[in-house]
PDB file of N, CA, C and O in Angstrom:
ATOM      1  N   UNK A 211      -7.813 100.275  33.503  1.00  0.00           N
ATOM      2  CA  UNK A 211      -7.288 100.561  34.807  1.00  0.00           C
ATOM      3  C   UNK A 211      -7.915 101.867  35.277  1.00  0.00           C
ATOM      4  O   UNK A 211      -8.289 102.838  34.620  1.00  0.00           O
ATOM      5  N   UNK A 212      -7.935 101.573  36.932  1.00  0.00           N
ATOM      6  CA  UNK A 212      -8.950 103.188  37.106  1.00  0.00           C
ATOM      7  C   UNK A 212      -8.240 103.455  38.588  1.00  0.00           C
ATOM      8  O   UNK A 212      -8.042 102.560  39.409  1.00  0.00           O
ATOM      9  N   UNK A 213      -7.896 104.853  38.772  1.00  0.00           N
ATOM     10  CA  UNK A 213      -7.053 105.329  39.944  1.00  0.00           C
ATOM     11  C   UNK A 213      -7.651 106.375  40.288  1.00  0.00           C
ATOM     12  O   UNK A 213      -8.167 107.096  39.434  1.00  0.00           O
ATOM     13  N   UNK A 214      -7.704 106.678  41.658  1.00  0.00           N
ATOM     14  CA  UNK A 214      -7.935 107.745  41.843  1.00  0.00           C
ATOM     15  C   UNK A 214      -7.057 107.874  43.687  1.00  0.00           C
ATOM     16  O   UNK A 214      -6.728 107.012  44.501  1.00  0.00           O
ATOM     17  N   UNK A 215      -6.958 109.485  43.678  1.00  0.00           N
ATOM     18  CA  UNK A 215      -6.508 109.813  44.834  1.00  0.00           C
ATOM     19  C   UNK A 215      -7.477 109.548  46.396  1.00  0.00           C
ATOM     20  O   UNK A 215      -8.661 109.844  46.234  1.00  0.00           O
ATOM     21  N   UNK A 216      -7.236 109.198  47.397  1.00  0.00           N
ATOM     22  CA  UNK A 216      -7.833 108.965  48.804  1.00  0.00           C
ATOM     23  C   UNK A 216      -7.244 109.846  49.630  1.00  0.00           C
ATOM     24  O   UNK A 216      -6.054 110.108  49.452  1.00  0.00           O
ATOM     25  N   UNK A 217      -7.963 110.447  50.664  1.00  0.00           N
ATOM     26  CA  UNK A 217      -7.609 111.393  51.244  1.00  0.00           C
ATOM     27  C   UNK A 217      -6.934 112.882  50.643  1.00  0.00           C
ATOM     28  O   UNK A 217      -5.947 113.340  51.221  1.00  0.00           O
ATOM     29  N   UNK A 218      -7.347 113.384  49.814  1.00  0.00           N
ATOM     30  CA  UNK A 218      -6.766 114.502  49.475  1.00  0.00           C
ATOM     31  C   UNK A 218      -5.544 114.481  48.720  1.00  0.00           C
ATOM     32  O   UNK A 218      -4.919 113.525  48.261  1.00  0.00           O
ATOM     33  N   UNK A 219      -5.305 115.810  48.675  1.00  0.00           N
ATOM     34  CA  UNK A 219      -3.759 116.010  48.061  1.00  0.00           C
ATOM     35  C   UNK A 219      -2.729 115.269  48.727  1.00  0.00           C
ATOM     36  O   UNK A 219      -2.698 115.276  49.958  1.00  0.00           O
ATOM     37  N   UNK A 220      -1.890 114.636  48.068  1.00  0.00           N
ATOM     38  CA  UNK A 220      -1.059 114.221  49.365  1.00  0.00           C
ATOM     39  C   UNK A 220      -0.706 112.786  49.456  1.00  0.00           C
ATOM     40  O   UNK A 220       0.368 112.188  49.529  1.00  0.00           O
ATOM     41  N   UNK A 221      -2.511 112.260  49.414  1.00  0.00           N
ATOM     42  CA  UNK A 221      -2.899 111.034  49.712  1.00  0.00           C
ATOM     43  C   UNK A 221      -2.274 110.033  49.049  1.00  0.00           C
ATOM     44  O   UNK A 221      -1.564 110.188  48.055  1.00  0.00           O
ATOM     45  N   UNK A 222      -2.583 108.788  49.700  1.00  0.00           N
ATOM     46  CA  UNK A 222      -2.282 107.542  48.918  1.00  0.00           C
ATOM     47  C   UNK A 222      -3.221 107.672  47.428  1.00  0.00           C
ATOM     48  O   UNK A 222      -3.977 108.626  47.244  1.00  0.00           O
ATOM     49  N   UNK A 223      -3.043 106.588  46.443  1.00  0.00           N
ATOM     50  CA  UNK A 223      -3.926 106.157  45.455  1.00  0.00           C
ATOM     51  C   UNK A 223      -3.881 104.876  45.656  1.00  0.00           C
ATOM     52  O   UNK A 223      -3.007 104.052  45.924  1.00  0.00           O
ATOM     53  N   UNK A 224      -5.704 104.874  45.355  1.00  0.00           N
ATOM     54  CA  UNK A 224      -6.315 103.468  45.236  1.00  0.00           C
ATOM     55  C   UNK A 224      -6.302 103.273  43.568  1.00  0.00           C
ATOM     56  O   UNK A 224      -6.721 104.059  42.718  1.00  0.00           O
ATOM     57  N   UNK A 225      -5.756 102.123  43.413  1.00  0.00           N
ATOM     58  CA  UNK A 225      -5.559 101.402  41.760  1.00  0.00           C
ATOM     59  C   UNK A 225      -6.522 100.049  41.694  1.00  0.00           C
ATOM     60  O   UNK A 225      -6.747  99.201  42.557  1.00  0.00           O
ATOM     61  N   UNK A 226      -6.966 100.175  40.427  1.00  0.00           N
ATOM     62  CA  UNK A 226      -7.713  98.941  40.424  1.00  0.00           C
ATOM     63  C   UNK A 226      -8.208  99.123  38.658  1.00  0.00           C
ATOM     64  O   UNK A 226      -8.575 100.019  37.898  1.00  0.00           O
ATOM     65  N   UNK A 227      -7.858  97.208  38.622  1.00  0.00           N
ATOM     66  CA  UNK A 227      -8.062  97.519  37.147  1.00  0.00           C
ATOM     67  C   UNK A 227      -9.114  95.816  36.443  1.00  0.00           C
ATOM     68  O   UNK A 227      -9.187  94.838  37.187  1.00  0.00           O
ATOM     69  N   UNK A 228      -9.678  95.792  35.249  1.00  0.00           N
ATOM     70  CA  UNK A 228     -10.745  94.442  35.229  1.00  0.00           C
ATOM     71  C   UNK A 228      -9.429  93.178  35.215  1.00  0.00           C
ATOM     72  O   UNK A 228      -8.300  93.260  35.696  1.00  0.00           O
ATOM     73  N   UNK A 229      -9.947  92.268  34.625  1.00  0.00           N
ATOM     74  CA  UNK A 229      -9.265  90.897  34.718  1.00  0.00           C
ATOM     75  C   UNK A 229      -8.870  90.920  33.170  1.00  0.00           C
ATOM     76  O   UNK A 229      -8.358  89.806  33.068  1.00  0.00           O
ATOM     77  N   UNK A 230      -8.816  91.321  32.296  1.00  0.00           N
ATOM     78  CA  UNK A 230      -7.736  91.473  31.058  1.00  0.00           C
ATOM     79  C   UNK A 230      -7.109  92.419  30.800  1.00  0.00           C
ATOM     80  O   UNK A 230      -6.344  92.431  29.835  1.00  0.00           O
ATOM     81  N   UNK A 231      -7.312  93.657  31.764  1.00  0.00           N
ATOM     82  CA  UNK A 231      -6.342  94.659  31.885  1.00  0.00           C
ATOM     83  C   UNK A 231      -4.938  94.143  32.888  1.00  0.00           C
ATOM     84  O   UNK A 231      -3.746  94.357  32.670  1.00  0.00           O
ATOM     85  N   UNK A 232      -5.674  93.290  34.204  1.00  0.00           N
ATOM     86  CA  UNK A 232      -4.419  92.538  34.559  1.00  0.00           C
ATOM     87  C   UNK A 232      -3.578  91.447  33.876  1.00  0.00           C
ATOM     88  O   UNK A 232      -2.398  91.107  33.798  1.00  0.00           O
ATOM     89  N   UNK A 233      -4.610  91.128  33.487  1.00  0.00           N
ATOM     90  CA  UNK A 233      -3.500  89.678  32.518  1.00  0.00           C
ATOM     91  C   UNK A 233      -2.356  90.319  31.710  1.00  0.00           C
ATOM     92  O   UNK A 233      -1.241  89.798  31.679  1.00  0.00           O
ATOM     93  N   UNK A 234      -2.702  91.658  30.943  1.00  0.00           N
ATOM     94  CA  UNK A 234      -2.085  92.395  29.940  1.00  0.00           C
ATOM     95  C   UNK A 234      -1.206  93.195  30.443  1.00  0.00           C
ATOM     96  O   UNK A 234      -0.297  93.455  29.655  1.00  0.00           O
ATOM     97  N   UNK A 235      -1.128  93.712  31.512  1.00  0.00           N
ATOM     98  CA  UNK A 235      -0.115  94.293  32.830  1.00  0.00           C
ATOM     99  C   UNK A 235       0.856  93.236  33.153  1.00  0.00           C
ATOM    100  O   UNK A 235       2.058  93.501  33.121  1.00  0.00           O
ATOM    101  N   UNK A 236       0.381  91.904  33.504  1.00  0.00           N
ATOM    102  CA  UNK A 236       1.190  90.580  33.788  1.00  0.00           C
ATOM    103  C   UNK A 236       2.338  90.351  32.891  1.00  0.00           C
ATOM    104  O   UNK A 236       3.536  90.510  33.125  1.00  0.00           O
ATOM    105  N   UNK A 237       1.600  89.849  31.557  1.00  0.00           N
ATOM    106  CA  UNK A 237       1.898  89.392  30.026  1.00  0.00           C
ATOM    107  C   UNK A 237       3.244  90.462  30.075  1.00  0.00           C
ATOM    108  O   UNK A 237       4.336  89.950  29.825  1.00  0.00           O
ATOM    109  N   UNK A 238       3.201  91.972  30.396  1.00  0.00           N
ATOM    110  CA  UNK A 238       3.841  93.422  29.806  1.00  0.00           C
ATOM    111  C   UNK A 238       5.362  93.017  30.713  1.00  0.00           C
ATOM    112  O   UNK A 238       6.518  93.095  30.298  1.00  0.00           O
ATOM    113  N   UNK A 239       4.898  92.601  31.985  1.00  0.00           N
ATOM    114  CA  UNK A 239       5.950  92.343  33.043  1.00  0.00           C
ATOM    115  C   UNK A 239       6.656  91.276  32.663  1.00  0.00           C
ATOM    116  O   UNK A 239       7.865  91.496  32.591  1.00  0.00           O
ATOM    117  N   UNK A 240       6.365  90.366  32.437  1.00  0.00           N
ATOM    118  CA  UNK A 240       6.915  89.029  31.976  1.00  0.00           C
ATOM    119  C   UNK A 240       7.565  88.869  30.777  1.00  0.00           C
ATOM    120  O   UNK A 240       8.601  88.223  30.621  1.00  0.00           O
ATOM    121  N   UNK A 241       6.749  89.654  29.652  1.00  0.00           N
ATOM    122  CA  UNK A 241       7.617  89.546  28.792  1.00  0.00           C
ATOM    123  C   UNK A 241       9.296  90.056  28.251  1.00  0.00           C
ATOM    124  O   UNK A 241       9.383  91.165  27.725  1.00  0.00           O
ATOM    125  N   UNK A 242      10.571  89.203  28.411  1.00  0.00           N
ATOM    126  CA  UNK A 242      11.661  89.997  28.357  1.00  0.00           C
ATOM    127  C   UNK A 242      12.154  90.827  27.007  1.00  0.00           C
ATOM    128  O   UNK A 242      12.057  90.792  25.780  1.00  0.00           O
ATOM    129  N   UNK A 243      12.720  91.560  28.028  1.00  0.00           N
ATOM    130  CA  UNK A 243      13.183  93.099  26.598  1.00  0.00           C
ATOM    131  C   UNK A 243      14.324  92.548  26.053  1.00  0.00           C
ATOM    132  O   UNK A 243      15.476  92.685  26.467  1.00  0.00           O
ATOM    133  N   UNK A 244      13.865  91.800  24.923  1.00  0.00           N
ATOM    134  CA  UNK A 244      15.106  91.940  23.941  1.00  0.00           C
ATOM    135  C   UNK A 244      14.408  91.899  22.927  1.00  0.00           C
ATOM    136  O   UNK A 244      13.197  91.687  22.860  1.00  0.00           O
ATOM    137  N   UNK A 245      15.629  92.232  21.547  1.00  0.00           N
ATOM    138  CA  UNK A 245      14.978  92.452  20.439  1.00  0.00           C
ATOM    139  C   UNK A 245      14.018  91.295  19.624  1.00  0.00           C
ATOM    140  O   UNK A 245      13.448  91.501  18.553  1.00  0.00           O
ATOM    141  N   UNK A 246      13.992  90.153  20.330  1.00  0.00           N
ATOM    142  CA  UNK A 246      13.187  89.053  19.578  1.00  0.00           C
ATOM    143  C   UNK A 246      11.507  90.206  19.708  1.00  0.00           C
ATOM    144  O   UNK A 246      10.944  90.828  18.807  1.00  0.00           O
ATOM    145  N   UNK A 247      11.244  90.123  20.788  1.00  0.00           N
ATOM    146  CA  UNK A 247       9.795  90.672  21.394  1.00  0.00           C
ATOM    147  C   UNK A 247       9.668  91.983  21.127  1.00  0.00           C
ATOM    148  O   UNK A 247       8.978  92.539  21.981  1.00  0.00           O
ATOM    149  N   UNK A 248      10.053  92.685  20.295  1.00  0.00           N
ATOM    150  CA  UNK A 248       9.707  93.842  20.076  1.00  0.00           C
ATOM    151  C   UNK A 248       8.048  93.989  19.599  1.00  0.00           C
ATOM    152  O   UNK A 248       7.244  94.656  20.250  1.00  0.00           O
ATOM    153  N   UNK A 249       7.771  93.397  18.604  1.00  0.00           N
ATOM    154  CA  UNK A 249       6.667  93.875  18.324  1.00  0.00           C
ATOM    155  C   UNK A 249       5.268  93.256  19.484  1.00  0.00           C
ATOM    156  O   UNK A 249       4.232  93.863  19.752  1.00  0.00           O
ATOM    157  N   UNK A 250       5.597  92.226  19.863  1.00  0.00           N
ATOM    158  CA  UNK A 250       4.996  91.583  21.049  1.00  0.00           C
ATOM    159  C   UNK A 250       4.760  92.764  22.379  1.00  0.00           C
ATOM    160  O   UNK A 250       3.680  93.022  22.909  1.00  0.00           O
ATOM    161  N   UNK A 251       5.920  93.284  22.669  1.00  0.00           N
ATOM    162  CA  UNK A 251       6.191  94.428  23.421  1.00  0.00           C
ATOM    163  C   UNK A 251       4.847  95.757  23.560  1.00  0.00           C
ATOM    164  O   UNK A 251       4.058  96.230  24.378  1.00  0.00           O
ATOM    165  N   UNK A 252       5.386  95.925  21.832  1.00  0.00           N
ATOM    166  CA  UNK A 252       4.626  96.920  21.336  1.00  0.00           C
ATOM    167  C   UNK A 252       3.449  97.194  21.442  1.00  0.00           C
ATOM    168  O   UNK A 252       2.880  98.272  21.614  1.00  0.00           O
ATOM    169  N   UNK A 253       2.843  95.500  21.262  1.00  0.00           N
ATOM    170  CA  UNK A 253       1.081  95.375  21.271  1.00  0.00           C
ATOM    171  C   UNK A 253       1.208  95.492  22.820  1.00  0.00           C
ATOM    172  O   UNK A 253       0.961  96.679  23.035  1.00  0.00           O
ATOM    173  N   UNK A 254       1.432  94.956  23.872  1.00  0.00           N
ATOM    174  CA  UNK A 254       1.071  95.502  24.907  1.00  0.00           C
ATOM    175  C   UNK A 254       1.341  96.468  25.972  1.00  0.00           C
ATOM    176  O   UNK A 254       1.047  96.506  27.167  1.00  0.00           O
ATOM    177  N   UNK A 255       2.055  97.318  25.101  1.00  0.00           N
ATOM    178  CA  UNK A 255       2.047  98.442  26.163  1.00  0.00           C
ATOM    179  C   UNK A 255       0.775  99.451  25.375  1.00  0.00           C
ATOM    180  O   UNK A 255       0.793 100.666  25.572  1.00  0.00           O
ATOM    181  N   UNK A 256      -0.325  98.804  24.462  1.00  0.00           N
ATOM    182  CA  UNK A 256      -1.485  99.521  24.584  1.00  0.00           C
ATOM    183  C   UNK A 256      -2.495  98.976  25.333  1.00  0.00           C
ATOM    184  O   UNK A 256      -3.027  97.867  25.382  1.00  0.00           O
ATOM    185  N   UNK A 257      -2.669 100.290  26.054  1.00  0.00           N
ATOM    186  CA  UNK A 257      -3.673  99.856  27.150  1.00  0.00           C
ATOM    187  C   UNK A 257      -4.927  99.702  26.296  1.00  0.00           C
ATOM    188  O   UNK A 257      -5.136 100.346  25.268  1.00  0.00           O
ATOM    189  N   UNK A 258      -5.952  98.548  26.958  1.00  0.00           N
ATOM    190  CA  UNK A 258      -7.330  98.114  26.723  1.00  0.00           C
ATOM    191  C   UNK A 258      -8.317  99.351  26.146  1.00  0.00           C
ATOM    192  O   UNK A 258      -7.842 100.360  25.625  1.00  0.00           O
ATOM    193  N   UNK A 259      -9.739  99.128  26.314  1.00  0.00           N
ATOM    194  CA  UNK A 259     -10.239 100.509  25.845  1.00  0.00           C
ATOM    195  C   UNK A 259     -11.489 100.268  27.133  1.00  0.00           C
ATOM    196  O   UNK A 259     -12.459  99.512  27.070  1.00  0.00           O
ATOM    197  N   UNK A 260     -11.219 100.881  27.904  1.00  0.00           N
ATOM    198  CA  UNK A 260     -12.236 101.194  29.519  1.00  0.00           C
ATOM    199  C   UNK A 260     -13.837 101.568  29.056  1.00  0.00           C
ATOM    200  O   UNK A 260     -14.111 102.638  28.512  1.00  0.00           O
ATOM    201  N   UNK A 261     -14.471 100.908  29.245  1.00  0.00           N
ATOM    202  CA  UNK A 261     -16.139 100.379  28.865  1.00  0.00           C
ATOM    203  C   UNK A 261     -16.590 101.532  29.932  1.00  0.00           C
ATOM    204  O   UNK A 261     -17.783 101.720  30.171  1.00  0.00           O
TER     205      UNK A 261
END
């Protein structure tokens, strides 16, 4: 995932991230918090490694 600020201090941010960083953002959202998915959880709240 790659962000950066537009227009200055202040500004909005533009976000933008590849196509298995979204799937893995998706997957993170979808998957529900209970204790079955913990370790499922776990693996994806690590983010990818940005090339």
């Amino acid at each position: 995932m790659h962000a950066r600020q537009v227009g200055g201090r202040g500004g909005p941010w533009a976000v933008w991230a590849g196509g298995t960083e979204v799937d893995r953002l998706r997957a993170l959202k979808e998957c529900p918090r209970v204790w079955a998915n913990r370790d499922r959880l776990a693996a994806l709240r690590v983010p990818t490694v940005r090339a």
